[in-house]
Amino acid sequence: MPELPETETIARDLDGAIRGRKITKVSVRKADVLRGVTARALAKSLRNATIVRSWRRAKLVVLDLDTGDRLVVQPRFTGALLIDDGGFTGPELSYSTLRLELDDGRSLHYADVRRLGTVALMNAKRFDEYSRMLGIEPLDRAFTAKHLSAVLRATSQPVKKVLMEQRKIAGIGNIYANEALWRARIDPSRPAASVSLEEAKLLRASIVGVLEAAIEARGTSFRDYRDARGKRGSFVEKLEAYGRGGLPCRRCGHKLVSTHAIDGRATTLCVTCQR
DNA sequence: AGGGGAACCCGTACGC
DNA sequence: TGCGTACGGGTTCCCC
């Protein structure tokens, strides 16, 4: 489930690997991943375009093209952007939905087992409109404790749910919301508006800290996530809350509790040290 | 405005 | 063992 650190890892890998490469051929095998563009139109727009940059916004991998268009990939749960150096055989190719052949003989695949991920082609105007709908980047300088506090004060929704709202803060999903709240010792079910400025300072530092550490570890591969080389991220070993229900809290030793009470999503917390 | 629910998709887990 | 069904999970969209 690529959240910010996983998407950042993919985008950085691709930037190093295929920046400057020209797309020579486009094959669409499963057109239902496409959004707002037909297979035919996508192929026409991408053929002979050069990839000038790969970067991340929220949980999106964005490939800037020299045509001014942007290829925007949202991997959701099982999507992966994989570079094929020529070694891909049957198994690696079986879930490929889209293949971009490059001018150096390699290919970039968008593979997605469950196909809930999406691929869109946007011109600059449309991308800006879309990006404007998304919230602040938590690793941006502007993401201060004051900013976070203002976001939280505006609603009585559970603080965990607010952290995951992409229109408010971009890139945090279920795993890192659980982790950040554990680090900050805040109960995920608390009304967001009840979080004090002092607590918001600690929460901001916890969010930034866990995201940066996860990027360092190349992400969390709990189940499906793979980077552009098909490799797993190692942050799963560092998780303190997510997936550890019933296991002892590494801070106080009490058993962590799992619930689905907030927005129907798996939440794990230490009821002793998260208040 | 904010909340609830469905749709999207298919591998996996589970029940019989 | 085989078959059928429920479930999960982020985002979008529709309706109340």
Short mmCIF file of C-alpha atoms (C1' of nucleotides) in Angstrom, two decimals:
data_model
loop_
_atom_site.label_atom_id
_atom_site.label_comp_id
_atom_site.label_asym_id
_atom_site.label_seq_id
_atom_site.Cartn_x
_atom_site.Cartn_y
_atom_site.Cartn_z
CA MET A 1 0.00 0.00 0.00
CA PRO A 2 2.12 2.80 -1.21
CA GLU A 3 1.78 5.85 1.02
CA LEU A 4 4.16 8.81 0.93
CA PRO A 5 7.46 6.98 1.67
CA GLU A 6 6.79 4.16 -0.79
CA THR A 7 5.65 6.53 -3.54
CA GLU A 8 8.68 8.73 -2.89
CA THR A 9 10.96 5.71 -3.23
CA ILE A 10 9.40 4.70 -6.55
CA ALA A 11 9.54 8.25 -7.91
CA ARG A 12 13.21 8.70 -6.93
CA ASP A 13 14.18 5.33 -8.41
CA LEU A 14 12.49 6.20 -11.67
CA ASP A 15 14.04 9.66 -11.78
CA GLY A 16 17.48 8.10 -11.57
CA ALA A 17 16.69 5.30 -13.97
CA ILE A 18 14.65 6.79 -16.79
CA ARG A 19 14.95 10.60 -16.69
CA GLY A 20 15.75 11.75 -20.21
CA ARG A 21 14.54 8.56 -21.86
CA LYS A 22 12.24 8.76 -24.85
CA ILE A 23 9.17 6.54 -25.12
CA THR A 24 9.24 4.58 -28.36
CA LYS A 25 6.20 2.35 -28.01
CA VAL A 26 3.10 2.15 -25.81
CA SER A 27 1.09 -1.04 -25.15
CA VAL A 28 -2.07 -1.07 -23.04
CA ARG A 29 -3.12 -4.52 -21.86
CA LYS A 30 -5.75 -3.54 -19.29
CA ALA A 31 -7.40 -0.27 -20.18
CA ASP A 32 -9.59 -0.21 -17.04
CA VAL A 33 -6.74 1.33 -15.03
CA LEU A 34 -6.86 4.43 -17.26
CA ARG A 35 -8.71 7.53 -16.09
CA GLY A 36 -9.88 10.32 -18.38
CA VAL A 37 -7.98 8.98 -21.36
CA THR A 38 -8.51 6.12 -23.80
CA ALA A 39 -5.80 3.60 -24.59
CA ARG A 40 -5.59 5.00 -28.10
CA ALA A 41 -5.25 8.62 -26.98
CA LEU A 42 -2.70 7.68 -24.31
CA ALA A 43 -0.56 5.83 -26.85
CA LYS A 44 -0.70 8.76 -29.24
CA SER A 45 0.27 11.29 -26.56
CA LEU A 46 3.11 9.22 -25.10
CA ARG A 47 4.77 7.96 -28.26
CA ASN A 48 7.95 9.90 -28.94
CA ALA A 49 7.57 11.89 -25.71
CA THR A 50 10.61 12.23 -23.44
CA ILE A 51 10.39 11.73 -19.68
CA VAL A 52 12.03 14.84 -18.23
CA ARG A 53 11.44 14.17 -14.53
CA SER A 54 9.89 11.69 -12.11
CA TRP A 55 8.64 13.02 -8.78
CA ARG A 56 5.99 12.57 -6.12
CA ARG A 57 2.93 14.52 -5.00
CA ALA A 58 0.80 13.01 -2.19
CA LYS A 59 0.64 9.28 -3.01
CA LEU A 60 1.06 9.89 -6.74
CA VAL A 61 4.04 9.16 -8.96
CA VAL A 62 4.23 11.95 -11.54
CA LEU A 63 6.18 11.61 -14.78
CA ASP A 64 6.71 14.99 -16.45
CA LEU A 65 6.92 14.80 -20.23
CA ASP A 66 8.57 17.21 -22.65
CA THR A 67 5.15 17.63 -24.29
CA GLY A 68 3.89 19.46 -21.19
CA ASP A 69 1.67 16.53 -20.19
CA ARG A 70 2.07 14.58 -16.99
CA LEU A 71 1.53 10.86 -16.52
CA VAL A 72 0.01 10.52 -13.05
CA VAL A 73 0.07 7.07 -11.44
CA GLN A 74 -1.80 6.22 -8.27
CA PRO A 75 -0.70 2.69 -7.25
CA ARG A 76 -3.31 2.28 -4.46
CA PHE A 77 -2.80 -1.21 -3.02
CA THR A 78 -1.11 -3.48 -5.48
CA GLY A 79 0.15 -1.18 -8.21
CA ALA A 80 3.87 -1.13 -9.08
CA LEU A 81 6.01 0.76 -11.57
CA LEU A 82 8.64 -1.72 -12.65
CA ILE A 83 11.68 -1.26 -14.84
CA ASP A 84 12.32 -4.19 -17.15
CA ASP A 85 15.97 -4.37 -18.18
CA GLY A 86 15.08 -7.24 -20.50
CA GLY A 87 14.90 -9.94 -17.86
CA PHE A 88 11.13 -10.01 -17.45
CA THR A 89 9.53 -13.31 -18.40
CA GLY A 90 5.97 -14.64 -17.92
CA PRO A 91 5.41 -14.15 -14.17
CA GLU A 92 6.69 -10.57 -14.02
CA LEU A 93 4.62 -9.62 -17.03
CA SER A 94 1.37 -11.31 -16.07
CA TYR A 95 -0.04 -8.31 -14.21
CA SER A 96 1.34 -5.63 -16.49
CA THR A 97 -1.45 -3.27 -17.52
CA LEU A 98 0.66 -0.75 -19.39
CA ARG A 99 4.08 -0.99 -20.99
CA LEU A 100 6.21 1.93 -22.14
CA GLU A 101 9.15 0.86 -24.27
CA LEU A 102 12.12 3.22 -23.98
CA ASP A 103 14.79 4.27 -26.43
CA ASP A 104 17.52 2.38 -24.54
CA GLY A 105 15.81 -0.98 -24.92
CA ARG A 106 14.31 -1.06 -21.43
CA SER A 107 10.61 -0.89 -20.60
CA LEU A 108 8.59 0.70 -17.83
CA HIS A 109 5.56 -1.34 -16.77
CA TYR A 110 2.62 -0.33 -14.66
CA ALA A 111 1.69 -3.69 -13.07
CA ASP A 112 -1.30 -4.06 -10.78
CA VAL A 113 -2.73 -7.37 -9.52
CA ARG A 114 -6.07 -6.00 -8.36
CA ARG A 115 -6.22 -3.02 -10.68
CA LEU A 116 -7.63 -0.55 -8.18
CA GLY A 117 -4.71 1.71 -9.01
CA THR A 118 -5.10 4.33 -11.72
CA VAL A 119 -3.14 5.95 -14.53
CA ALA A 120 -4.10 9.38 -15.84
CA LEU A 121 -2.64 11.74 -18.40
CA MET A 122 -3.07 15.39 -17.48
CA ASN A 123 -2.05 18.63 -19.11
CA ALA A 124 -0.46 21.26 -16.88
CA LYS A 125 -3.74 23.03 -16.17
CA ARG A 126 -5.58 19.90 -15.20
CA PHE A 127 -2.73 18.69 -13.00
CA ASP A 128 -2.63 22.04 -11.20
CA GLU A 129 -6.37 21.88 -10.57
CA TYR A 130 -6.04 18.38 -9.20
CA SER A 131 -2.99 19.20 -7.10
CA ARG A 132 -4.74 22.23 -5.64
CA MET A 133 -7.40 19.91 -4.20
CA LEU A 134 -4.74 18.05 -2.24
CA GLY A 135 -3.48 19.15 1.16
CA ILE A 136 -0.06 20.26 2.31
CA GLU A 137 2.99 18.04 1.89
CA PRO A 138 4.05 16.94 5.39
CA LEU A 139 7.74 17.13 4.45
CA ASP A 140 7.35 20.72 3.22
CA ARG A 141 8.73 23.53 5.40
CA ALA A 142 5.27 25.05 5.52
CA PHE A 143 3.98 22.04 7.46
CA THR A 144 4.52 23.61 10.86
CA ALA A 145 2.95 22.75 14.22
CA LYS A 146 0.79 25.85 13.83
CA HIS A 147 -0.43 24.70 10.44
CA LEU A 148 -1.20 21.22 11.74
CA SER A 149 -2.90 22.66 14.79
CA ALA A 150 -5.14 24.83 12.61
CA VAL A 151 -6.11 21.80 10.50
CA LEU A 152 -6.95 19.79 13.61
CA ARG A 153 -8.83 22.59 15.38
CA ALA A 154 -11.26 22.85 12.46
CA THR A 155 -13.01 19.54 13.10
CA SER A 156 -14.19 17.20 15.83
CA GLN A 157 -13.49 14.11 13.68
CA PRO A 158 -11.09 11.54 15.14
CA VAL A 159 -7.54 12.84 14.83
CA LYS A 160 -6.43 9.70 12.97
CA LYS A 161 -9.07 10.17 10.29
CA VAL A 162 -8.01 13.79 9.79
CA LEU A 163 -4.35 12.80 9.33
CA MET A 164 -5.45 10.51 6.50
CA GLU A 165 -7.60 13.08 4.68
CA GLN A 166 -5.71 13.85 1.49
CA ARG A 167 -7.41 17.21 1.08
CA LYS A 168 -5.95 18.32 4.39
CA ILE A 169 -2.57 16.59 4.56
CA ALA A 170 -1.25 14.69 1.55
CA GLY A 171 0.42 11.30 1.61
CA ILE A 172 -0.41 9.81 5.01
CA GLY A 173 -2.34 6.53 4.92
CA ASN A 174 -3.34 3.98 7.51
CA ILE A 175 0.14 2.66 8.36
CA TYR A 176 1.85 6.00 9.00
CA ALA A 177 -1.19 7.51 10.75
CA ASN A 178 -1.03 4.64 13.25
CA GLU A 179 2.73 5.02 13.63
CA ALA A 180 2.76 8.80 14.03
CA LEU A 181 0.04 8.69 16.71
CA TRP A 182 1.87 5.97 18.60
CA ARG A 183 5.05 8.06 18.52
CA ALA A 184 3.17 11.15 19.69
CA ARG A 185 1.34 9.18 22.43
CA ILE A 186 -2.01 10.45 21.18
CA ASP A 187 -5.16 8.30 21.19
CA PRO A 188 -6.27 8.02 17.51
CA SER A 189 -9.96 8.33 18.44
CA ARG A 190 -9.61 11.73 20.13
CA PRO A 191 -11.50 14.59 18.51
CA ALA A 192 -8.94 16.42 16.37
CA ALA A 193 -9.93 19.74 17.95
CA SER A 194 -8.94 18.45 21.38
CA VAL A 195 -5.27 18.20 20.36
CA SER A 196 -3.41 21.09 21.99
CA LEU A 197 -0.74 23.18 20.27
CA GLU A 198 1.82 21.48 22.48
CA GLU A 199 0.59 18.07 21.35
CA ALA A 200 0.48 19.25 17.72
CA LYS A 201 4.19 20.09 17.98
CA LEU A 202 4.95 16.54 19.05
CA LEU A 203 2.57 15.09 16.44
CA ARG A 204 4.16 17.13 13.64
CA ALA A 205 7.61 15.92 14.67
CA SER A 206 6.30 12.35 14.86
CA ILE A 207 4.77 12.52 11.39
CA VAL A 208 7.93 13.98 9.85
CA GLY A 209 10.16 11.58 11.81
CA VAL A 210 8.32 8.43 10.80
CA LEU A 211 7.99 9.47 7.14
CA GLU A 212 11.68 10.31 6.87
CA ALA A 213 12.74 7.08 8.57
CA ALA A 214 10.46 5.09 6.27
CA ILE A 215 11.89 6.78 3.17
CA GLU A 216 15.36 5.91 4.49
CA ALA A 217 14.22 2.25 4.73
CA ARG A 218 12.72 2.43 1.22
CA GLY A 219 9.20 2.02 2.54
CA THR A 220 7.04 -0.59 4.25
CA SER A 221 6.30 -3.83 2.40
CA PHE A 222 3.56 -5.23 4.57
CA ARG A 223 2.12 -7.27 1.73
CA ASP A 224 2.35 -6.15 -1.85
CA TYR A 225 4.48 -3.04 -2.10
CA ARG A 226 7.54 -3.27 -4.35
CA ASP A 227 9.91 -0.54 -5.54
CA ALA A 228 10.81 0.09 -9.20
CA ARG A 229 13.31 -2.79 -9.06
CA GLY A 230 10.70 -5.16 -7.65
CA LYS A 231 12.34 -5.10 -4.18
CA ARG A 232 10.64 -4.84 -0.81
CA GLY A 233 11.05 -1.92 1.60
CA SER A 234 12.39 -2.76 5.06
CA PHE A 235 10.43 -0.41 7.32
CA VAL A 236 8.04 -3.21 8.34
CA GLU A 237 10.74 -4.21 10.86
CA LYS A 238 10.54 -0.77 12.45
CA LEU A 239 6.75 -0.56 12.81
CA GLU A 240 5.69 0.03 16.41
CA ALA A 241 1.89 -0.08 16.08
CA TYR A 242 0.56 -1.13 12.67
CA GLY A 243 0.16 -4.90 12.46
CA ARG A 244 1.27 -5.40 16.08
CA GLY A 245 -2.14 -5.87 17.73
CA GLY A 246 -1.87 -8.20 20.75
CA LEU A 247 1.90 -7.75 20.93
CA PRO A 248 3.58 -5.77 23.73
CA CYS A 249 4.04 -2.02 23.35
CA ARG A 250 7.76 -1.43 22.93
CA ARG A 251 7.50 1.62 25.20
CA CYS A 252 5.52 0.35 28.18
CA GLY A 253 5.08 -3.40 27.67
CA HIS A 254 1.28 -3.40 27.75
CA LYS A 255 -0.56 -5.28 25.01
CA LEU A 256 -1.43 -3.21 21.94
CA VAL A 257 -5.13 -3.14 21.05
CA SER A 258 -6.57 -3.34 17.52
CA THR A 259 -9.97 -1.95 16.56
CA HIS A 260 -11.93 -1.00 13.47
CA ALA A 261 -13.89 1.68 15.31
CA ILE A 262 -12.46 4.66 13.41
CA ASP A 263 -13.79 4.95 9.86
CA GLY A 264 -13.80 1.17 9.58
CA ARG A 265 -10.02 1.09 9.25
CA ALA A 266 -7.59 -1.07 11.20
CA THR A 267 -6.29 0.97 14.12
CA THR A 268 -3.69 -0.30 16.60
CA LEU A 269 -2.77 1.61 19.73
CA CYS A 270 -1.42 1.36 23.23
CA VAL A 271 -4.27 2.38 25.54
CA THR A 272 -1.76 2.87 28.34
CA CYS A 273 0.58 5.36 26.76
CA GLN A 274 -1.62 6.91 24.06
CA ARG A 275 -3.99 9.42 25.66
"C1'" DA B 1 -20.99 21.19 5.00
"C1'" DG B 2 -20.45 16.79 6.60
"C1'" DG B 3 -21.63 11.93 6.85
"C1'" DG B 4 -22.86 7.40 4.89
"C1'" DG B 5 -22.53 4.06 1.42
"C1'" DA B 6 -21.48 2.09 -3.06
"C1'" DA B 7 -18.30 1.19 -6.69
"C1'" DC B 8 -13.89 -0.06 -8.40
"C1'" DC B 9 -10.97 -5.22 -8.57
"C1'" DC B 10 -9.34 -9.80 -7.61
"C1'" DG B 11 -6.24 -12.72 -4.51
"C1'" DT B 12 -6.81 -14.67 -0.22
"C1'" DA B 13 -9.13 -16.67 3.59
"C1'" DC B 14 -12.70 -19.17 5.17
"C1'" DG B 15 -16.96 -22.13 5.40
"C1'" DC B 16 -19.21 -26.17 3.94
"C1'" DT C 1 -10.39 -31.60 -2.32
"C1'" DG C 2 -13.34 -28.44 -4.51
"C1'" DC C 3 -16.50 -24.88 -4.81
"C1'" DG C 4 -18.75 -20.66 -3.41
"C1'" DT C 5 -18.64 -16.46 -0.88
"C1'" DA C 6 -17.00 -12.69 2.08
"C1'" DC C 7 -13.45 -9.47 2.72
"C1'" DG C 8 -10.06 -5.81 2.26
"C1'" DG C 9 -8.31 -1.31 1.03
"C1'" DG C 10 -7.87 4.43 -0.89
"C1'" DT C 11 -10.36 7.32 -3.50
"C1'" DT C 12 -14.24 9.12 -5.91
"C1'" DC C 13 -18.85 9.95 -6.48
"C1'" DC C 14 -23.60 10.10 -5.32
"C1'" DC C 15 -27.18 10.95 -2.08
"C1'" DC C 16 -29.09 12.55 2.25
#
